Amino acid sequence: MKPNTIRQREQLTGWLLALPALLLLLLVFAYPIGRAFWLSLFTRNLGTELQTVFNGLENYARMLGDGRFWSSLTHSTVFTAISISLELAIGTGIALTLNQAFRGRGLVRTVAILPWALPTAVMALAWAWIFNDQYGIVNDLLLRVGLIDQSITWLGDPVRAMLALVVADVWKTTPFIAVILLAGLQAIPEDLYEAHSIDGANPWQNFVKITLPLLAPQMVIAVLFRFAQAFGAFELILVMTGGGPAGATEMVSLYIYDTVMRYLDFGYGAALIVVTFLILIIAVAIASFLISKTRIDVTGER
Amino acid sequence: MAVAPKQSAEGNASKISRKRVILWVSIFLVVVFCLAPVLWQLLTSFKINDAISAVPNVYFPSFDQLTLNHYMAVFTGHPFARYMFNSAFVAFCATILCLATGAPAAYALARLRIPGHRIYVAGVLIVVLFPYVLLFLGLFEVVQAFGIGNNYLALIIPYTGRNLPLTILVMRSFFSQLPKDLEDSAKVDGYNTVQMLIRIVLPMTVPALVTTGILAFIFSWNEYIFALTFVTRETMKTLPVGIAQLGAQTVFEIPYGPIAAATIAGTIPLILLVLFFQRRIVQGLTAGAVKG
């Protein structure tokens, strides 16, 4: 290819500029995913002495009857659904608050993004301490208020351990949702509210009729990001509960990691990765459909 | 509608002040929600063991219930400073590499209309969502194949790649907002594309580079699953892995005080980053997520 026109030369330069990043992206994303698809068609574990033996779709057949896989999928779904609902509600509240004008707003915004910036693995230790059975502050506060009359087990109880994980995750990631929603709020023109108020609307009607519909695209985007993160949540669970008690909080991510790194079952681990990947892709497809729909609704209203 | 005109000035005033009260209560709740776990950890890190294990809990320790011993224990008993250096070095190198490769790519995608740019951008938009757990198996094999386990490269390269999608999205949205006239007049003056990028575009890009750089740095500093898998030698571990293993170390007596001290010491660099760059972090996050 001989660059003769200015445009062709510009395109060649463009590709050279984009190439290093493309190679890195292929190495870090495309190769591992492609490799997982390929490896999922083989058995490679301690039984085959880590030799790679073709087995067709056996790994996927095994998955159908693997109770541990289905329960981990259920735990991930429950964790993701509850966390995201709470985060969306609290995040909207925080965004509405941060969107008001008040003295010291910059400082409060700084405080509000702090949880998002701290390392999850480290804060998981802090949360395990907060939910400690003997000396934890949650038990202490509940005792003082009188809601319980003796210390209760948190991380050692299946349901409460899940609840503790949800609380820690909501704390850690609500700031992200709040930031995204805040950007959406700031883009809503003030005169829309004024016009609506002249028509006699109260603040709640304003919120339902103006804020929520105009915020919908940001909400879908935030939920999509959070869905992917919560479904892949790893270190929070590993550090706080280790998937316990007795596997009651084991999520797909933890099961994948154990399958590969503890049981050295690479073929089956790859198949688990493929299925999780496909779930994620379906979610992305649904979300982009919803986003295109909300955009149409918004323009239709104007 | 009928009620509105009858409302007195006093009614309006009380309505406004009620609004203020609701506002300040919500501000208070936001601050408590975000800070409480960190403050509790901070308090624990300074309390002597007797005060830590006191029931009911000690919220306002007296002077003789305070100590610096937990911090001493963390810094003398563990290679904590080493973890910190590892995290800082890996995150810094990954950030620089990420900007050096991501910014030119973003410029090409925003401005140069290269063939295939739509597919490139669509790919970036999808992979920005991929959780680390989907990637570690393939990368683990790559790390083993190249024999770079327990080497900084085993983390620097994956972190660079993992942060590229967000970098490209943020920088691309920045480049497409730049006025095109400047580049055109540079072309008229006889600059070629690369000269024009370095002399004209790069100086204007510094703020956006700082914004994306901070995000990439935070993500790299906090990453856990790659660091846990690709690095096993004690002196090569990063801070999150090093601190998390403190909690799992002893079965019988968990060292709550040192854990709390390690938590605080390990998060201080990030707290400082947030304090100084709050505005940029918010900007970067919204540009990456919303405009992408």
XYZ file of C-alpha atoms in Angstrom:
594
model
C 0.000 0.000 0.000
C 1.616 3.201 -1.138
C 0.253 6.314 0.598
C -0.142 8.829 -2.185
C -2.964 11.176 -1.216
C -2.982 13.300 1.945
C -6.058 11.448 3.164
C -4.426 8.065 2.789
C -1.317 9.266 4.566
C -3.491 10.592 7.404
C -5.291 7.257 7.678
C -2.001 5.394 7.782
C -0.759 7.666 10.578
C -4.084 7.101 12.358
C -3.714 3.351 12.247
C -0.143 3.560 13.488
C -1.345 5.700 16.395
C -4.149 3.270 17.240
C -2.108 0.112 16.803
C -0.198 -0.215 20.126
C -3.414 0.163 22.104
C -5.177 -2.314 19.817
C -2.478 -4.929 20.368
C -2.699 -4.504 24.147
C -6.493 -4.749 24.022
C -6.290 -7.934 21.972
C -3.779 -9.415 24.417
C -5.680 -8.535 27.596
C -9.282 -9.009 26.416
C -9.606 -10.915 23.156
C -6.999 -13.575 23.857
C -8.237 -14.632 27.342
C -11.872 -14.776 26.187
C -11.012 -16.635 22.983
C -8.751 -18.966 24.921
C -11.581 -19.693 27.406
C -13.913 -20.644 24.518
C -11.271 -22.975 23.082
C -10.215 -24.515 26.404
C -13.863 -25.089 27.410
C -14.000 -27.864 24.780
C -11.230 -29.797 26.520
C -10.627 -31.600 29.772
C -7.501 -30.440 31.509
C -7.334 -31.239 35.178
C -5.541 -33.427 37.707
C -7.433 -36.463 36.309
C -5.702 -36.013 32.953
C -2.449 -34.991 34.691
C -2.995 -31.487 33.269
C -2.874 -32.826 29.704
C -5.372 -31.212 27.353
C -7.860 -33.825 26.094
C -10.678 -32.967 23.680
C -14.128 -33.761 25.079
C -16.562 -31.789 22.904
C -19.323 -30.227 24.975
C -18.820 -32.437 28.027
C -17.930 -29.494 30.277
C -21.231 -27.803 29.434
C -23.162 -31.018 30.039
C -21.429 -31.330 33.402
C -22.485 -27.783 34.249
C -26.173 -28.663 33.839
C -25.914 -31.206 36.628
C -23.512 -29.217 38.802
C -25.489 -28.104 41.842
C -22.620 -25.957 43.080
C -22.621 -23.997 39.804
C -26.367 -23.340 39.964
C -26.299 -22.279 43.593
C -23.352 -19.952 42.922
C -25.304 -18.490 40.012
C -28.307 -17.987 42.297
C -26.140 -16.293 44.948
C -24.614 -13.974 42.340
C -28.059 -13.090 41.004
C -29.511 -12.398 44.456
C -26.464 -10.369 45.492
C -26.465 -8.375 42.244
C -30.215 -7.689 42.214
C -30.477 -6.539 45.834
C -27.249 -4.522 45.748
C -28.123 -2.669 42.557
C -31.694 -1.840 43.661
C -30.450 -0.382 46.932
C -27.595 1.437 45.213
C -29.940 2.993 42.684
C -32.288 4.252 45.416
C -29.564 5.563 47.739
C -27.485 6.835 44.807
C -30.424 8.896 43.547
C -30.846 10.361 47.037
C -27.160 11.266 47.241
C -27.156 12.749 43.731
C -30.225 14.892 44.505
C -28.540 16.132 47.696
C -25.221 16.907 45.993
C -27.049 18.753 43.222
C -28.383 21.381 45.683
C -26.452 24.578 46.323
C -25.008 24.753 49.841
C -21.891 25.899 51.633
C -19.131 23.274 51.625
C -20.567 21.346 48.692
C -17.112 20.601 47.259
C -16.032 19.000 50.511
C -19.186 16.876 50.764
C -18.694 15.712 47.164
C -15.138 14.712 48.061
C -16.400 12.722 51.033
C -19.089 11.135 48.878
C -16.674 9.613 46.343
C -14.226 8.391 48.970
C -15.708 4.858 49.361
C -15.451 4.311 45.600
C -11.728 5.162 45.570
C -10.615 2.875 48.407
C -9.315 -0.662 47.698
C -12.156 -3.191 47.944
C -9.981 -5.933 49.430
C -8.826 -3.622 52.222
C -12.269 -2.228 53.004
C -13.645 -5.787 53.030
C -11.436 -6.344 56.097
C -12.907 -3.226 57.665
C -16.438 -4.505 57.001
C -15.610 -7.945 58.405
C -14.529 -6.117 61.567
C -17.732 -4.056 61.594
C -19.808 -7.258 61.402
C -17.589 -9.099 63.900
C -19.668 -11.379 66.161
C -18.015 -10.411 69.446
C -16.677 -6.875 69.110
C -18.424 -5.606 65.986
C -19.979 -2.172 65.972
C -23.189 -3.417 64.299
C -23.965 -5.727 67.202
C -23.014 -3.042 69.691
C -25.316 -0.448 68.136
C -28.204 -2.910 67.819
C -27.746 -3.873 71.489
C -27.720 -0.245 72.587
C -30.867 0.561 70.623
C -32.455 -2.571 72.038
C -33.270 -4.300 68.745
C -31.425 -7.427 69.920
C -30.760 -8.565 73.493
C -27.584 -10.553 72.811
C -24.866 -10.456 70.170
C -25.805 -12.263 66.972
C -23.695 -14.067 64.385
C -23.390 -12.169 61.119
C -20.796 -13.714 58.826
C -21.440 -17.208 60.192
C -25.129 -17.196 59.276
C -26.144 -17.867 55.638
C -28.749 -15.111 55.275
C -27.042 -12.493 57.445
C -23.690 -13.110 55.741
C -25.335 -12.289 52.393
C -26.905 -9.201 53.976
C -23.514 -8.076 55.304
C -21.987 -8.490 51.829
C -24.788 -6.442 50.296
C -24.311 -3.664 52.868
C -20.553 -3.542 52.222
C -21.072 -3.531 48.450
C -23.726 -0.817 48.641
C -21.357 1.325 50.700
C -18.485 0.768 48.290
C -20.230 1.371 44.985
C -23.178 3.714 45.576
C -20.831 6.720 45.091
C -20.201 5.581 41.509
C -23.935 5.560 40.737
C -24.371 8.905 42.520
C -21.640 10.507 40.370
C -23.201 9.257 37.123
C -26.686 10.380 38.173
C -25.380 13.752 39.364
C -24.012 14.419 35.869
C -27.460 13.605 34.501
C -29.192 15.919 36.989
C -26.900 18.812 36.088
C -27.880 18.448 32.441
C -31.603 18.931 33.157
C -32.509 22.563 32.345
C -33.857 24.514 35.329
C -36.694 26.147 33.387
C -38.381 22.770 32.907
C -38.996 22.696 36.662
C -40.094 26.322 36.738
C -42.624 25.780 33.980
C -43.924 22.709 35.713
C -44.181 24.498 39.091
C -46.220 27.300 37.524
C -48.622 24.582 36.436
C -48.995 23.790 40.155
C -46.772 20.724 40.491
C -45.292 19.876 43.893
C -41.678 18.680 44.327
C -42.691 15.007 44.269
C -44.607 15.453 40.998
C -41.591 17.324 39.624
C -39.394 14.387 40.539
C -41.652 11.755 38.978
C -42.625 13.701 35.855
C -39.352 15.458 35.001
C -36.353 14.153 36.915
C -36.911 10.408 36.613
C -37.672 10.237 32.864
C -34.790 12.550 31.973
C -32.448 10.609 34.245
C -33.415 7.232 32.758
C -30.487 6.936 30.289
C -27.944 7.607 33.058
C -29.718 5.094 35.291
C -29.525 2.382 32.636
C -25.822 3.081 32.056
C -25.035 3.064 35.774
C -26.972 -0.164 36.275
C -25.185 -1.801 33.336
C -21.746 -0.924 34.741
C -22.774 -2.058 38.188
C -24.305 -5.282 36.879
C -21.020 -6.270 35.274
C -19.029 -5.348 38.384
C -21.379 -6.981 40.891
C -21.613 -10.170 38.841
C -17.821 -10.323 38.798
C -17.454 -9.273 42.450
C -14.563 -11.234 43.859
C -12.337 -9.802 46.555
C -15.172 -8.433 48.700
C -16.635 -11.925 49.031
C -13.307 -13.722 49.280
C -12.091 -11.505 52.107
C -15.356 -11.052 54.037
C -16.855 -14.557 53.957
C -14.658 -16.682 51.674
C -17.947 -17.885 50.158
C -19.085 -19.265 53.499
C -20.641 -20.262 55.740
C -20.721 -23.678 54.016
C -20.857 -22.124 50.545
C -23.923 -20.006 51.343
C -22.370 -16.884 49.797
C -20.255 -18.511 47.098
C -20.707 -16.537 43.887
C -19.883 -17.452 40.287
C -16.620 -15.478 40.379
C -15.423 -17.325 43.465
C -16.440 -20.693 42.016
C -14.532 -19.945 38.792
C -11.440 -18.977 40.745
C -11.554 -22.048 42.989
C -12.159 -24.360 40.023
C -9.079 -23.037 38.271
C -6.636 -22.156 41.028
C -7.562 -24.618 43.768
C -8.858 -27.717 41.908
C -6.679 -26.979 38.838
C -9.644 -27.914 36.611
C -8.765 -25.597 33.731
C -11.173 -26.979 31.123
C -14.231 -26.754 33.352
C -13.128 -23.363 34.685
C -12.930 -22.118 31.104
C -16.480 -23.334 30.440
C -17.684 -21.444 33.538
C -15.950 -18.309 32.234
C -17.657 -18.703 28.848
C -21.117 -18.961 30.407
C -20.528 -15.921 32.633
C -19.257 -14.038 29.593
C -22.409 -14.903 27.624
C -24.672 -13.764 30.481
C -22.808 -10.451 30.462
C -23.139 -10.031 26.689
C -26.888 -10.657 26.863
C -27.168 -8.007 29.590
C -25.229 -5.532 27.434
C -27.531 -6.227 24.494
C -30.645 -5.646 26.617
C -29.188 -2.475 28.111
C -28.208 -0.944 24.768
C -31.722 -1.692 23.531
C -33.152 0.080 26.607
C -30.812 3.044 26.158
C -31.828 3.526 22.532
C -35.465 3.347 23.666
C -35.128 5.878 26.503
C -33.354 8.301 24.161
C -36.330 8.124 21.772
C -38.779 8.669 24.654
C -36.946 11.746 25.833
C -36.886 13.368 22.417
C -40.504 12.360 21.852
C -41.552 14.252 24.965
C -40.006 17.496 23.822
C -54.183 26.309 42.627
C -56.887 27.832 44.763
C -54.790 27.616 47.905
C -51.638 29.115 46.512
C -52.568 32.817 46.457
C -53.813 32.683 50.080
C -50.444 31.520 51.324
C -48.880 34.182 53.542
C -45.278 35.309 53.457
C -44.728 33.464 56.749
C -45.939 30.226 55.185
C -43.408 30.637 52.420
C -40.616 31.313 54.885
C -41.367 28.226 56.953
C -41.595 26.176 53.772
C -38.142 27.374 52.737
C -36.616 26.699 56.133
C -38.198 23.246 56.202
C -36.529 22.611 52.864
C -33.203 23.728 54.366
C -33.649 21.357 57.303
C -34.337 18.417 54.990
C -31.289 19.378 52.936
C -28.942 19.542 55.925
C -30.263 16.276 57.342
C -29.585 14.549 54.017
C -26.106 16.097 53.844
C -25.439 14.811 57.348
C -26.654 11.324 56.373
C -24.487 11.282 53.233
C -21.387 12.224 55.227
C -22.065 9.651 57.955
C -22.840 6.928 55.405
C -19.589 7.513 53.531
C -17.219 8.140 56.425
C -18.444 5.917 59.283
C -16.653 2.671 58.295
C -13.368 4.526 57.722
C -13.681 6.424 61.012
C -14.434 3.234 62.931
C -11.304 1.669 61.437
C -9.306 4.795 62.303
C -10.494 4.660 65.912
C -9.707 0.934 66.179
C -6.201 1.477 64.827
C -5.339 3.804 67.724
C -6.947 1.826 70.564
C -5.028 -0.540 72.838
C -6.068 -4.209 72.621
C -8.107 -4.077 75.840
C -10.159 -1.220 74.457
C -10.614 -2.969 71.108
C -12.038 -6.085 72.728
C -14.108 -4.240 75.331
C -17.833 -4.998 75.413
C -19.758 -2.711 75.155
C -17.565 -0.947 72.586
C -15.426 2.039 73.503
C -16.354 4.997 71.295
C -14.478 7.700 73.186
C -11.238 6.143 74.442
C -9.467 7.884 77.305
C -5.897 9.040 76.770
C -4.304 5.903 78.247
C -6.408 3.709 75.974
C -4.644 5.129 72.914
C -1.505 3.738 71.297
C 0.653 3.861 68.179
C 1.805 0.264 68.634
C -0.411 -1.173 65.906
C 1.227 1.083 63.332
C 4.674 0.119 64.606
C 3.692 -3.558 64.377
C 2.532 -3.162 60.787
C 5.634 -1.368 59.593
C 8.206 -3.475 61.489
C 6.634 -6.950 61.453
C 5.625 -6.989 57.760
C 7.181 -5.845 54.495
C 4.509 -3.151 54.464
C 6.694 -0.425 52.990
C 7.661 -2.901 50.292
C 3.987 -3.621 49.444
C 3.425 0.086 49.203
C 6.382 0.585 46.881
C 5.243 -2.336 44.694
C 1.731 -0.912 44.397
C 2.987 2.572 43.641
C 5.553 1.391 41.073
C 3.188 -0.963 39.242
C 0.327 1.553 39.225
C 2.590 4.373 38.068
C 4.145 2.406 35.187
C 0.745 1.058 34.089
C -0.714 4.574 34.139
C 2.084 6.059 32.024
C 1.948 3.199 29.504
C -1.814 3.459 29.397
C -1.722 7.192 28.584
C 1.117 6.762 26.082
C -0.791 4.168 24.070
C -4.391 5.162 24.833
C -4.216 8.889 24.062
C -2.868 8.505 20.482
C -5.439 5.777 19.815
C -8.205 8.021 21.156
C -7.034 10.863 18.899
C -6.998 8.612 15.849
C -10.501 7.377 16.689
C -11.887 10.852 17.314
C -10.301 12.739 14.417
C -8.585 10.732 11.724
C -11.620 8.746 10.500
C -9.568 5.613 10.062
C -11.342 2.703 8.378
C -12.761 0.334 10.985
C -13.010 2.964 13.729
C -16.642 2.089 14.426
C -15.791 -1.538 15.206
C -12.812 -0.422 17.300
C -14.997 1.904 19.409
C -17.798 -0.657 19.756
C -15.251 -3.212 20.960
C -13.860 -0.764 23.504
C -17.378 0.021 24.759
C -18.070 -3.661 25.386
C -14.765 -4.653 26.996
C -14.845 -1.715 29.411
C -17.468 -3.772 31.261
C -15.524 -7.035 31.504
C -14.813 -8.118 35.077
C -11.285 -9.263 35.890
C -12.442 -12.773 36.743
C -13.183 -13.505 33.062
C -9.630 -12.647 32.063
C -7.363 -14.098 34.723
C -7.224 -17.666 33.362
C -6.024 -16.723 29.873
C -3.616 -14.125 31.221
C -2.281 -16.557 33.789
C -1.292 -18.858 30.927
C 0.341 -15.948 29.092
C 2.283 -14.965 32.211
C 3.485 -18.561 32.617
C 4.349 -18.911 28.928
C 6.543 -15.809 29.046
C 7.972 -16.798 32.421
C 7.223 -13.403 33.957
C 5.448 -14.638 37.105
C 6.729 -12.722 40.164
C 7.842 -9.941 37.849
C 6.415 -6.423 37.808
C 5.644 -6.892 34.112
C 3.090 -9.575 35.007
C 0.993 -6.818 36.553
C 2.011 -3.738 34.575
C 0.951 -5.119 31.182
C -2.463 -6.512 32.269
C -3.223 -3.292 34.178
C -2.265 -1.191 31.174
C -4.577 -3.207 28.943
C -7.384 -3.330 31.487
C -7.413 0.468 31.880
C -7.106 1.227 28.153
C -10.860 1.087 27.356
C -11.750 3.771 29.911
C -8.725 5.871 28.917
C -9.677 5.705 25.239
C -13.321 6.591 25.947
C -12.495 9.578 28.159
C -9.754 10.921 25.877
C -11.865 10.392 22.781
C -14.711 12.451 24.225
C -12.140 15.129 25.124
C -10.531 15.216 21.663
C -13.861 15.469 19.875
C -14.622 18.613 21.925
C -11.366 20.358 20.902
C -11.814 23.110 18.288
C -10.759 21.734 14.925
C -9.498 25.137 13.665
C -6.284 24.844 15.644
C -5.329 21.594 13.995
C -6.269 22.912 10.567
C -4.123 26.033 10.948
C -1.249 23.860 12.178
C -1.601 21.831 8.989
C -1.547 25.025 6.955
C 1.686 25.983 8.736
C 3.207 22.791 7.358
C 3.144 20.485 10.388
C 2.491 16.812 9.706
C 0.046 14.896 11.920
C 2.593 13.690 14.481
C 4.348 17.096 14.806
C 0.972 18.791 15.156
C -0.031 16.311 17.878
C 3.121 16.889 19.909
C 3.420 20.693 19.511
C -0.234 21.829 19.420
C -2.573 19.131 20.756
C -0.503 17.635 23.584
C -0.137 20.879 25.596
C -3.903 21.399 25.501
C -4.465 17.790 26.507
C -2.616 17.855 29.829
C -5.730 18.337 32.023
C -7.541 15.425 30.348
C -4.420 13.271 30.673
C -4.291 14.023 34.399
C -7.972 13.105 34.754
C -7.657 9.746 33.011
C -4.282 9.098 34.614
C -5.762 9.406 38.102
C -8.523 6.925 37.271
C -6.051 4.426 35.806
C -3.795 4.856 38.840
C -6.631 4.218 41.326
C -7.857 1.133 39.455
C -4.323 -0.284 39.242
C -3.550 0.443 42.889
C -6.746 -1.309 44.028
C -6.666 -4.354 41.729
C -6.760 -7.684 43.530
C -7.372 -10.823 41.475
C -4.447 -10.463 39.025
C -2.113 -9.452 41.846
C -3.207 -12.462 43.868
C -2.755 -14.897 40.973
C 0.314 -13.705 39.055
C 2.517 -12.797 42.009
C 3.315 -15.178 44.859
C 6.659 -13.986 46.182
C 6.230 -12.028 49.412
C 8.479 -9.141 48.385
C 6.600 -8.625 45.091
C 3.079 -8.447 46.515
C 0.954 -5.341 46.181
C -0.767 -3.581 49.037
C -4.336 -4.977 48.723
C -3.049 -8.571 48.621
C -0.558 -7.943 51.419
C -3.153 -6.370 53.702
C -5.879 -8.904 52.927
C -3.613 -11.787 53.935
C -3.109 -10.174 57.363
C -6.733 -11.060 58.085
C -6.277 -14.692 57.097
C -2.901 -15.139 58.796
C -3.677 -16.467 62.235
C -6.641 -18.695 62.930
C -6.784 -18.294 66.692
C -6.125 -14.671 67.356
C -6.900 -12.245 64.552
C -4.766 -9.099 64.994
C -7.580 -6.542 64.783
C -5.444 -3.568 65.792
C -2.690 -4.083 63.191
C -5.314 -4.860 60.522
C -7.023 -1.561 61.262
C -3.685 0.268 61.200
C -2.772 -1.385 57.884
C -6.163 -0.436 56.438
C -5.659 3.205 57.326
C -2.020 3.346 56.224
C -2.863 1.611 52.956
C -5.747 3.909 52.098
C -4.036 7.226 52.929
C -2.509 7.627 49.436
C -5.972 7.205 47.922
C -7.600 9.541 50.432
C -5.034 12.190 49.426
C -5.713 11.599 45.722
C -9.444 12.050 46.280
C -8.904 15.191 48.375
C -6.812 16.869 45.695
C -8.478 15.604 42.554
C -12.165 15.189 43.467
C -13.335 17.346 40.564
C -11.212 15.507 38.014
C -12.273 12.068 39.233
C -15.929 13.013 38.895
C -15.250 14.464 35.444
C -13.408 11.365 34.287
C -16.013 8.930 35.561
C -18.878 10.763 33.900
C -17.006 11.285 30.634
C -16.098 7.606 30.530
C -19.483 6.173 31.406
C -22.024 8.627 30.030
C -20.479 9.993 26.878
C -19.194 6.579 25.844
